[in-house]
Amino acid sequence: MSTLLYGSIPKTAVCFGSFEFFKAQLVDERNILSTFNSFVSGFGAGVVESVIVTTPMETMKVKLINDRRSEKPKFRGMFHAARIILQTEGFRGIYMGLTPTLMRQCSNHAIRFPIMETFKNYYRGDDPTRKPPKWMTAVFGCLAGASAVIANTPIDTLKTRMQGLEAAKYKSTWDCVQKIYQNEGKLAFYKGMVPRLIRLSLQAGVIFTVYDVYSEAIDKLDDKLKGNTINS
C-alpha cells in the first residue's frame, strides 16, 4: 500500500499536468478540445507519466507484492527494495516492463480522456461555460475507467509478468507474449480483470470528480486574486 500511496500523488499530478499542457496547445478558439485532440493529449500524457513515474512505481509495487508472498521475503519496504534493486540490477531493474507500461498508460489515457472530453462537450452544447454536475462526472469517469480496463487488460498482464521477481526469464515483451500464450493459453492474458475493473472504474470516477472540484476552486481563487489586483 505504501508504494501505491507514494506513487499515486506524483502519478496523478504528472498525468493531469501533462494532459492540460497538451490540451492547451490543441484547443480551438472556443477553448473546446475535439475527440481526436483529446486522444492525442491523453496519449502524450501516458508517455510522460510512464517514463517519469509509473514504470518505477509499478516495478516496485509488483516486486514488493511478489516478495511478500515468497517464503523468505528480502525487502523491508519500498525504499529498501529500491536500494537493493539498484545495487543488484541497476536502473534496468527499476525500468523493467517500460514497453508494456507505455502501451498500457497510453491506451488508458487515450481512452479515458476522449470519453470524458466528449461527454463534457456534449453536455456544454452551445454554452462553453456550462459544467456537468459532479455525480454525472463521477458516473462518466467510472465508465471511462471501465472502458480502458476492458481494452488493455492483456497489456497489464504483460507488464505485471515483466516486472515480477521472475522477470529475468523473459527476453522481451514479445517473448513474454509467446510464453504466456504457449504455456497458459489466451485466457491467461485476462487474469485478474474483474478486481482490476472494479478498482480502476471507481478510481477513475473519484479522480475525475475530485480534479474538477479542485480545478473549479483554483479558478475561483484565481478570479478573486485578479479582482483584488485590479481593485488595488
PDB file of C-alpha atoms in Angstrom:
ATOM      1  CA  MET A   1       0.000   0.000   0.000  1.00  0.00           C
ATOM      2  CA  SER A   2       2.854   2.403   0.793  1.00  0.00           C
ATOM      3  CA  THR A   3       4.149   2.129  -2.782  1.00  0.00           C
ATOM      4  CA  LEU A   4       0.710   2.926  -4.187  1.00  0.00           C
ATOM      5  CA  LEU A   5       0.353   5.853  -1.800  1.00  0.00           C
ATOM      6  CA  TYR A   6       3.777   7.308  -2.570  1.00  0.00           C
ATOM      7  CA  GLY A   7       3.319   6.779  -6.285  1.00  0.00           C
ATOM      8  CA  SER A   8      -0.293   7.879  -6.751  1.00  0.00           C
ATOM      9  CA  ILE A   9       0.340  11.519  -5.845  1.00  0.00           C
ATOM     10  CA  PRO A  10       3.088  12.253  -8.419  1.00  0.00           C
ATOM     11  CA  LYS A  11       1.449   9.883 -10.921  1.00  0.00           C
ATOM     12  CA  THR A  12      -1.853  11.775 -10.907  1.00  0.00           C
ATOM     13  CA  ALA A  13      -0.095  15.149 -10.844  1.00  0.00           C
ATOM     14  CA  VAL A  14       2.077  14.287 -13.859  1.00  0.00           C
ATOM     15  CA  CYS A  15      -0.865  12.710 -15.717  1.00  0.00           C
ATOM     16  CA  PHE A  16      -3.251  15.666 -15.414  1.00  0.00           C
ATOM     17  CA  GLY A  17      -0.478  18.252 -15.615  1.00  0.00           C
ATOM     18  CA  SER A  18       0.858  16.879 -18.896  1.00  0.00           C
ATOM     19  CA  PHE A  19      -2.682  16.386 -20.272  1.00  0.00           C
ATOM     20  CA  GLU A  20      -3.532  20.021 -19.532  1.00  0.00           C
ATOM     21  CA  PHE A  21      -0.276  21.105 -21.177  1.00  0.00           C
ATOM     22  CA  PHE A  22      -1.069  19.228 -24.407  1.00  0.00           C
ATOM     23  CA  LYS A  23      -4.710  20.321 -24.204  1.00  0.00           C
ATOM     24  CA  ALA A  24      -3.682  23.994 -24.032  1.00  0.00           C
ATOM     25  CA  GLN A  25      -1.819  23.565 -27.332  1.00  0.00           C
ATOM     26  CA  LEU A  26      -4.720  21.845 -29.111  1.00  0.00           C
ATOM     27  CA  VAL A  27      -7.976  23.537 -28.018  1.00  0.00           C
ATOM     28  CA  ASP A  28      -9.894  25.569 -30.612  1.00  0.00           C
ATOM     29  CA  GLU A  29     -10.896  29.243 -30.424  1.00  0.00           C
ATOM     30  CA  ARG A  30     -13.854  28.350 -28.156  1.00  0.00           C
ATOM     31  CA  ASN A  31     -11.496  26.523 -25.753  1.00  0.00           C
ATOM     32  CA  ILE A  32     -13.025  23.177 -26.811  1.00  0.00           C
ATOM     33  CA  LEU A  33     -10.893  20.050 -27.244  1.00  0.00           C
ATOM     34  CA  SER A  34     -12.026  17.768 -30.062  1.00  0.00           C
ATOM     35  CA  THR A  35     -12.239  13.996 -29.606  1.00  0.00           C
ATOM     36  CA  PHE A  36      -9.168  13.394 -31.768  1.00  0.00           C
ATOM     37  CA  ASN A  37      -7.120  16.059 -29.990  1.00  0.00           C
ATOM     38  CA  SER A  38      -8.177  14.675 -26.609  1.00  0.00           C
ATOM     39  CA  PHE A  39      -6.911  11.291 -27.842  1.00  0.00           C
ATOM     40  CA  VAL A  40      -3.566  12.898 -28.768  1.00  0.00           C
ATOM     41  CA  SER A  41      -3.370  14.753 -25.437  1.00  0.00           C
ATOM     42  CA  GLY A  42      -4.218  11.590 -23.496  1.00  0.00           C
ATOM     43  CA  PHE A  43      -1.640   9.576 -25.421  1.00  0.00           C
ATOM     44  CA  GLY A  44       1.004  12.223 -24.716  1.00  0.00           C
ATOM     45  CA  ALA A  45       0.095  12.251 -21.024  1.00  0.00           C
ATOM     46  CA  GLY A  46       0.514   8.466 -20.976  1.00  0.00           C
ATOM     47  CA  VAL A  47       4.038   8.718 -22.396  1.00  0.00           C
ATOM     48  CA  VAL A  48       5.168  11.374 -19.905  1.00  0.00           C
ATOM     49  CA  GLU A  49       3.585   9.628 -16.918  1.00  0.00           C
ATOM     50  CA  SER A  50       5.022   6.201 -17.837  1.00  0.00           C
ATOM     51  CA  VAL A  51       8.594   7.414 -18.152  1.00  0.00           C
ATOM     52  CA  ILE A  52       8.691   9.731 -15.139  1.00  0.00           C
ATOM     53  CA  VAL A  53       6.560   7.934 -12.538  1.00  0.00           C
ATOM     54  CA  THR A  54       4.543   4.856 -13.452  1.00  0.00           C
ATOM     55  CA  THR A  55       7.203   2.382 -14.590  1.00  0.00           C
ATOM     56  CA  PRO A  56       9.431   2.719 -11.499  1.00  0.00           C
ATOM     57  CA  MET A  57       6.387   2.764  -9.189  1.00  0.00           C
ATOM     58  CA  GLU A  58       4.737  -0.269 -10.780  1.00  0.00           C
ATOM     59  CA  THR A  59       8.013  -2.198 -10.784  1.00  0.00           C
ATOM     60  CA  MET A  60       8.434  -1.555  -7.064  1.00  0.00           C
ATOM     61  CA  LYS A  61       4.795  -2.453  -6.330  1.00  0.00           C
ATOM     62  CA  VAL A  62       4.867  -5.745  -8.240  1.00  0.00           C
ATOM     63  CA  LYS A  63       8.233  -6.809  -6.803  1.00  0.00           C
ATOM     64  CA  LEU A  64       7.133  -5.991  -3.244  1.00  0.00           C
ATOM     65  CA  ILE A  65       3.876  -7.958  -3.625  1.00  0.00           C
ATOM     66  CA  ASN A  66       5.707 -10.967  -5.056  1.00  0.00           C
ATOM     67  CA  ASP A  67       8.384 -10.707  -2.369  1.00  0.00           C
ATOM     68  CA  ARG A  68       5.766 -10.703   0.418  1.00  0.00           C
ATOM     69  CA  ARG A  69       4.321 -13.937  -0.992  1.00  0.00           C
ATOM     70  CA  SER A  70       7.691 -15.712  -1.059  1.00  0.00           C
ATOM     71  CA  GLU A  71       8.910 -17.990   1.753  1.00  0.00           C
ATOM     72  CA  LYS A  72      11.789 -15.682   2.689  1.00  0.00           C
ATOM     73  CA  PRO A  73      10.965 -12.017   1.917  1.00  0.00           C
ATOM     74  CA  LYS A  74      14.086  -9.928   1.362  1.00  0.00           C
ATOM     75  CA  PHE A  75      12.594  -6.417   1.132  1.00  0.00           C
ATOM     76  CA  ARG A  76      11.772  -4.460   4.311  1.00  0.00           C
ATOM     77  CA  GLY A  77       9.875  -1.743   2.472  1.00  0.00           C
ATOM     78  CA  MET A  78       9.734   0.350  -0.687  1.00  0.00           C
ATOM     79  CA  PHE A  79      12.941   2.352  -0.150  1.00  0.00           C
ATOM     80  CA  HIS A  80      14.889  -0.704   0.964  1.00  0.00           C
ATOM     81  CA  ALA A  81      13.646  -2.580  -2.106  1.00  0.00           C
ATOM     82  CA  ALA A  82      14.641   0.308  -4.374  1.00  0.00           C
ATOM     83  CA  ARG A  83      18.172   0.338  -2.928  1.00  0.00           C
ATOM     84  CA  ILE A  84      18.595  -3.442  -3.283  1.00  0.00           C
ATOM     85  CA  ILE A  85      17.267  -3.477  -6.859  1.00  0.00           C
ATOM     86  CA  LEU A  86      19.501  -0.578  -7.908  1.00  0.00           C
ATOM     87  CA  GLN A  87      22.543  -2.275  -6.354  1.00  0.00           C
ATOM     88  CA  THR A  88      21.894  -5.666  -7.948  1.00  0.00           C
ATOM     89  CA  GLU A  89      20.196  -4.801 -11.248  1.00  0.00           C
ATOM     90  CA  GLY A  90      20.897  -1.113 -11.849  1.00  0.00           C
ATOM     91  CA  PHE A  91      18.360   1.251 -13.395  1.00  0.00           C
ATOM     92  CA  ARG A  92      17.291  -1.507 -15.767  1.00  0.00           C
ATOM     93  CA  GLY A  93      15.796  -3.311 -12.765  1.00  0.00           C
ATOM     94  CA  ILE A  94      13.656  -0.277 -11.924  1.00  0.00           C
ATOM     95  CA  TYR A  95      12.576   0.232 -15.537  1.00  0.00           C
ATOM     96  CA  MET A  96      11.719  -3.373 -16.368  1.00  0.00           C
ATOM     97  CA  GLY A  97       8.496  -3.531 -18.344  1.00  0.00           C
ATOM     98  CA  LEU A  98       8.771   0.003 -19.746  1.00  0.00           C
ATOM     99  CA  THR A  99       7.325  -1.002 -23.131  1.00  0.00           C
ATOM    100  CA  PRO A 100       4.124  -2.665 -21.814  1.00  0.00           C
ATOM    101  CA  THR A 101       3.756   0.136 -19.241  1.00  0.00           C
ATOM    102  CA  LEU A 102       3.916   2.706 -22.044  1.00  0.00           C
ATOM    103  CA  MET A 103       1.377   0.693 -24.029  1.00  0.00           C
ATOM    104  CA  ARG A 104      -0.942   0.390 -21.023  1.00  0.00           C
ATOM    105  CA  GLN A 105      -0.783   4.004 -19.840  1.00  0.00           C
ATOM    106  CA  CYS A 106      -1.007   5.475 -23.345  1.00  0.00           C
ATOM    107  CA  SER A 107      -4.050   3.338 -24.141  1.00  0.00           C
ATOM    108  CA  ASN A 108      -5.516   4.114 -20.693  1.00  0.00           C
ATOM    109  CA  HIS A 109      -5.403   7.862 -21.158  1.00  0.00           C
ATOM    110  CA  ALA A 110      -6.100   7.768 -24.896  1.00  0.00           C
ATOM    111  CA  ILE A 111      -9.419   6.092 -23.956  1.00  0.00           C
ATOM    112  CA  ARG A 112     -10.300   7.814 -20.680  1.00  0.00           C
ATOM    113  CA  PHE A 113      -9.716  11.429 -21.651  1.00  0.00           C
ATOM    114  CA  PRO A 114     -11.570  11.355 -25.010  1.00  0.00           C
ATOM    115  CA  ILE A 115     -14.595   9.781 -23.293  1.00  0.00           C
ATOM    116  CA  MET A 116     -14.591  12.484 -20.610  1.00  0.00           C
ATOM    117  CA  GLU A 117     -13.981  15.359 -23.035  1.00  0.00           C
ATOM    118  CA  THR A 118     -16.676  14.100 -25.433  1.00  0.00           C
ATOM    119  CA  PHE A 119     -19.125  13.867 -22.530  1.00  0.00           C
ATOM    120  CA  LYS A 120     -18.271  17.407 -21.365  1.00  0.00           C
ATOM    121  CA  ASN A 121     -18.556  18.814 -24.897  1.00  0.00           C
ATOM    122  CA  TYR A 122     -21.952  17.151 -25.346  1.00  0.00           C
ATOM    123  CA  TYR A 123     -23.184  18.497 -22.020  1.00  0.00           C
ATOM    124  CA  ARG A 124     -21.949  22.030 -22.755  1.00  0.00           C
ATOM    125  CA  GLY A 125     -23.777  22.247 -26.055  1.00  0.00           C
ATOM    126  CA  ASP A 126     -23.603  25.850 -27.268  1.00  0.00           C
ATOM    127  CA  ASP A 127     -22.627  27.190 -23.841  1.00  0.00           C
ATOM    128  CA  PRO A 128     -18.866  26.667 -23.248  1.00  0.00           C
ATOM    129  CA  THR A 129     -19.231  27.794 -19.599  1.00  0.00           C
ATOM    130  CA  ARG A 130     -21.802  25.136 -18.703  1.00  0.00           C
ATOM    131  CA  LYS A 131     -20.411  22.411 -16.439  1.00  0.00           C
ATOM    132  CA  PRO A 132     -21.914  18.974 -15.649  1.00  0.00           C
ATOM    133  CA  PRO A 133     -22.944  18.115 -12.070  1.00  0.00           C
ATOM    134  CA  LYS A 134     -20.378  16.213 -10.032  1.00  0.00           C
ATOM    135  CA  TRP A 135     -22.419  12.997  -9.833  1.00  0.00           C
ATOM    136  CA  MET A 136     -22.543  12.898 -13.629  1.00  0.00           C
ATOM    137  CA  THR A 137     -18.780  13.452 -13.857  1.00  0.00           C
ATOM    138  CA  ALA A 138     -18.304  10.547 -11.433  1.00  0.00           C
ATOM    139  CA  VAL A 139     -20.539   8.234 -13.485  1.00  0.00           C
ATOM    140  CA  PHE A 140     -18.780   9.007 -16.759  1.00  0.00           C
ATOM    141  CA  GLY A 141     -15.410   8.739 -15.005  1.00  0.00           C
ATOM    142  CA  CYS A 142     -16.333   5.197 -13.934  1.00  0.00           C
ATOM    143  CA  LEU A 143     -17.414   4.361 -17.493  1.00  0.00           C
ATOM    144  CA  ALA A 144     -14.190   5.793 -18.901  1.00  0.00           C
ATOM    145  CA  GLY A 145     -12.140   3.758 -16.419  1.00  0.00           C
ATOM    146  CA  ALA A 146     -14.054   0.559 -17.186  1.00  0.00           C
ATOM    147  CA  SER A 147     -13.604   1.047 -20.946  1.00  0.00           C
ATOM    148  CA  ALA A 148      -9.849   1.391 -20.547  1.00  0.00           C
ATOM    149  CA  VAL A 149      -9.609  -1.744 -18.383  1.00  0.00           C
ATOM    150  CA  ILE A 150     -11.574  -3.877 -20.844  1.00  0.00           C
ATOM    151  CA  ALA A 151      -9.384  -2.670 -23.702  1.00  0.00           C
ATOM    152  CA  ASN A 152      -5.955  -3.103 -22.152  1.00  0.00           C
ATOM    153  CA  THR A 153      -6.038  -5.876 -19.530  1.00  0.00           C
ATOM    154  CA  PRO A 154      -3.783  -8.117 -21.709  1.00  0.00           C
ATOM    155  CA  ILE A 155      -1.192  -5.328 -21.749  1.00  0.00           C
ATOM    156  CA  ASP A 156      -1.419  -5.007 -17.961  1.00  0.00           C
ATOM    157  CA  THR A 157      -0.836  -8.751 -17.632  1.00  0.00           C
ATOM    158  CA  LEU A 158       2.335  -8.444 -19.720  1.00  0.00           C
ATOM    159  CA  LYS A 159       3.515  -5.516 -17.622  1.00  0.00           C
ATOM    160  CA  THR A 160       2.943  -7.391 -14.362  1.00  0.00           C
ATOM    161  CA  ARG A 161       4.793 -10.502 -15.570  1.00  0.00           C
ATOM    162  CA  MET A 162       7.752  -8.453 -16.800  1.00  0.00           C
ATOM    163  CA  GLN A 163       8.057  -6.539 -13.538  1.00  0.00           C
ATOM    164  CA  GLY A 164       7.766  -9.522 -11.173  1.00  0.00           C
ATOM    165  CA  LEU A 165      10.556 -11.380  -9.400  1.00  0.00           C
ATOM    166  CA  GLU A 166      10.775 -13.835 -12.334  1.00  0.00           C
ATOM    167  CA  ALA A 167      11.031 -11.088 -14.958  1.00  0.00           C
ATOM    168  CA  ALA A 168      14.519 -12.245 -15.942  1.00  0.00           C
ATOM    169  CA  LYS A 169      13.103 -15.279 -17.760  1.00  0.00           C
ATOM    170  CA  TYR A 170      11.534 -13.020 -20.408  1.00  0.00           C
ATOM    171  CA  LYS A 171      13.896 -11.728 -23.075  1.00  0.00           C
ATOM    172  CA  SER A 172      11.473  -9.099 -24.369  1.00  0.00           C
ATOM    173  CA  THR A 173       7.803  -8.104 -24.435  1.00  0.00           C
ATOM    174  CA  TRP A 174       7.180 -10.353 -27.439  1.00  0.00           C
ATOM    175  CA  ASP A 175       8.944 -13.252 -25.723  1.00  0.00           C
ATOM    176  CA  CYS A 176       6.629 -12.742 -22.740  1.00  0.00           C
ATOM    177  CA  VAL A 177       3.575 -12.824 -25.044  1.00  0.00           C
ATOM    178  CA  GLN A 178       4.709 -16.067 -26.639  1.00  0.00           C
ATOM    179  CA  LYS A 179       5.490 -17.842 -23.365  1.00  0.00           C
ATOM    180  CA  ILE A 180       2.185 -16.896 -21.719  1.00  0.00           C
ATOM    181  CA  TYR A 181       0.222 -17.981 -24.792  1.00  0.00           C
ATOM    182  CA  GLN A 182       2.113 -21.262 -25.212  1.00  0.00           C
ATOM    183  CA  ASN A 183       2.113 -22.266 -21.531  1.00  0.00           C
ATOM    184  CA  GLU A 184      -1.198 -20.884 -20.251  1.00  0.00           C
ATOM    185  CA  GLY A 185      -3.421 -20.101 -23.222  1.00  0.00           C
ATOM    186  CA  LYS A 186      -5.041 -16.864 -24.378  1.00  0.00           C
ATOM    187  CA  LEU A 187      -7.363 -16.534 -21.366  1.00  0.00           C
ATOM    188  CA  ALA A 188      -4.291 -16.040 -19.177  1.00  0.00           C
ATOM    189  CA  PHE A 189      -3.988 -12.539 -20.597  1.00  0.00           C
ATOM    190  CA  TYR A 190      -7.274 -11.655 -18.855  1.00  0.00           C
ATOM    191  CA  LYS A 191      -6.407 -12.977 -15.395  1.00  0.00           C
ATOM    192  CA  GLY A 192      -7.401 -10.540 -12.665  1.00  0.00           C
ATOM    193  CA  MET A 193      -9.606  -8.426 -14.931  1.00  0.00           C
ATOM    194  CA  VAL A 194     -12.633  -8.318 -12.591  1.00  0.00           C
ATOM    195  CA  PRO A 195     -10.870  -6.890  -9.490  1.00  0.00           C
ATOM    196  CA  ARG A 196      -8.909  -4.526 -11.757  1.00  0.00           C
ATOM    197  CA  LEU A 197     -12.185  -3.428 -13.388  1.00  0.00           C
ATOM    198  CA  ILE A 198     -13.755  -2.654 -10.011  1.00  0.00           C
ATOM    199  CA  ARG A 199     -10.692  -0.825  -8.671  1.00  0.00           C
ATOM    200  CA  LEU A 200      -9.890   1.296 -11.700  1.00  0.00           C
ATOM    201  CA  SER A 201     -13.502   2.166 -12.532  1.00  0.00           C
ATOM    202  CA  LEU A 202     -14.021   3.582  -9.039  1.00  0.00           C
ATOM    203  CA  GLN A 203     -10.582   5.177  -9.115  1.00  0.00           C
ATOM    204  CA  ALA A 204     -11.297   6.997 -12.375  1.00  0.00           C
ATOM    205  CA  GLY A 205     -14.673   8.196 -11.117  1.00  0.00           C
ATOM    206  CA  VAL A 206     -13.116   9.609  -7.958  1.00  0.00           C
ATOM    207  CA  ILE A 207     -10.085  11.158  -9.669  1.00  0.00           C
ATOM    208  CA  PHE A 208     -12.025  12.942 -12.426  1.00  0.00           C
ATOM    209  CA  THR A 209     -14.580  14.262  -9.920  1.00  0.00           C
ATOM    210  CA  VAL A 210     -12.009  15.464  -7.390  1.00  0.00           C
ATOM    211  CA  TYR A 211      -9.947  17.023 -10.183  1.00  0.00           C
ATOM    212  CA  ASP A 212     -12.990  19.006 -11.324  1.00  0.00           C
ATOM    213  CA  VAL A 213     -13.660  20.178  -7.758  1.00  0.00           C
ATOM    214  CA  TYR A 214     -10.067  21.364  -7.290  1.00  0.00           C
ATOM    215  CA  SER A 215      -9.958  22.972 -10.748  1.00  0.00           C
ATOM    216  CA  GLU A 216     -13.098  24.986 -10.042  1.00  0.00           C
ATOM    217  CA  ALA A 217     -11.771  26.050  -6.633  1.00  0.00           C
ATOM    218  CA  ILE A 218      -8.474  27.181  -8.179  1.00  0.00           C
ATOM    219  CA  ASP A 219     -10.314  29.085 -10.955  1.00  0.00           C
ATOM    220  CA  LYS A 220     -12.428  30.918  -8.346  1.00  0.00           C
ATOM    221  CA  LEU A 221      -9.329  31.749  -6.300  1.00  0.00           C
ATOM    222  CA  ASP A 222      -7.557  32.971  -9.427  1.00  0.00           C
ATOM    223  CA  ASP A 223     -10.505  35.200 -10.370  1.00  0.00           C
ATOM    224  CA  LYS A 224     -10.619  36.574  -6.823  1.00  0.00           C
ATOM    225  CA  LEU A 225      -6.910  37.383  -6.847  1.00  0.00           C
ATOM    226  CA  LYS A 226      -7.220  39.076 -10.236  1.00  0.00           C
ATOM    227  CA  GLY A 227     -10.161  41.119  -8.904  1.00  0.00           C
ATOM    228  CA  ASN A 228      -8.150  42.218  -5.868  1.00  0.00           C
ATOM    229  CA  THR A 229      -5.225  43.193  -8.094  1.00  0.00           C
ATOM    230  CA  ILE A 230      -7.465  45.314 -10.330  1.00  0.00           C
ATOM    231  CA  ASN A 231      -9.132  46.999  -7.350  1.00  0.00           C
ATOM    232  CA  SER A 232      -5.812  47.823  -5.750  1.00  0.00           C
TER     233      SER A 232
END
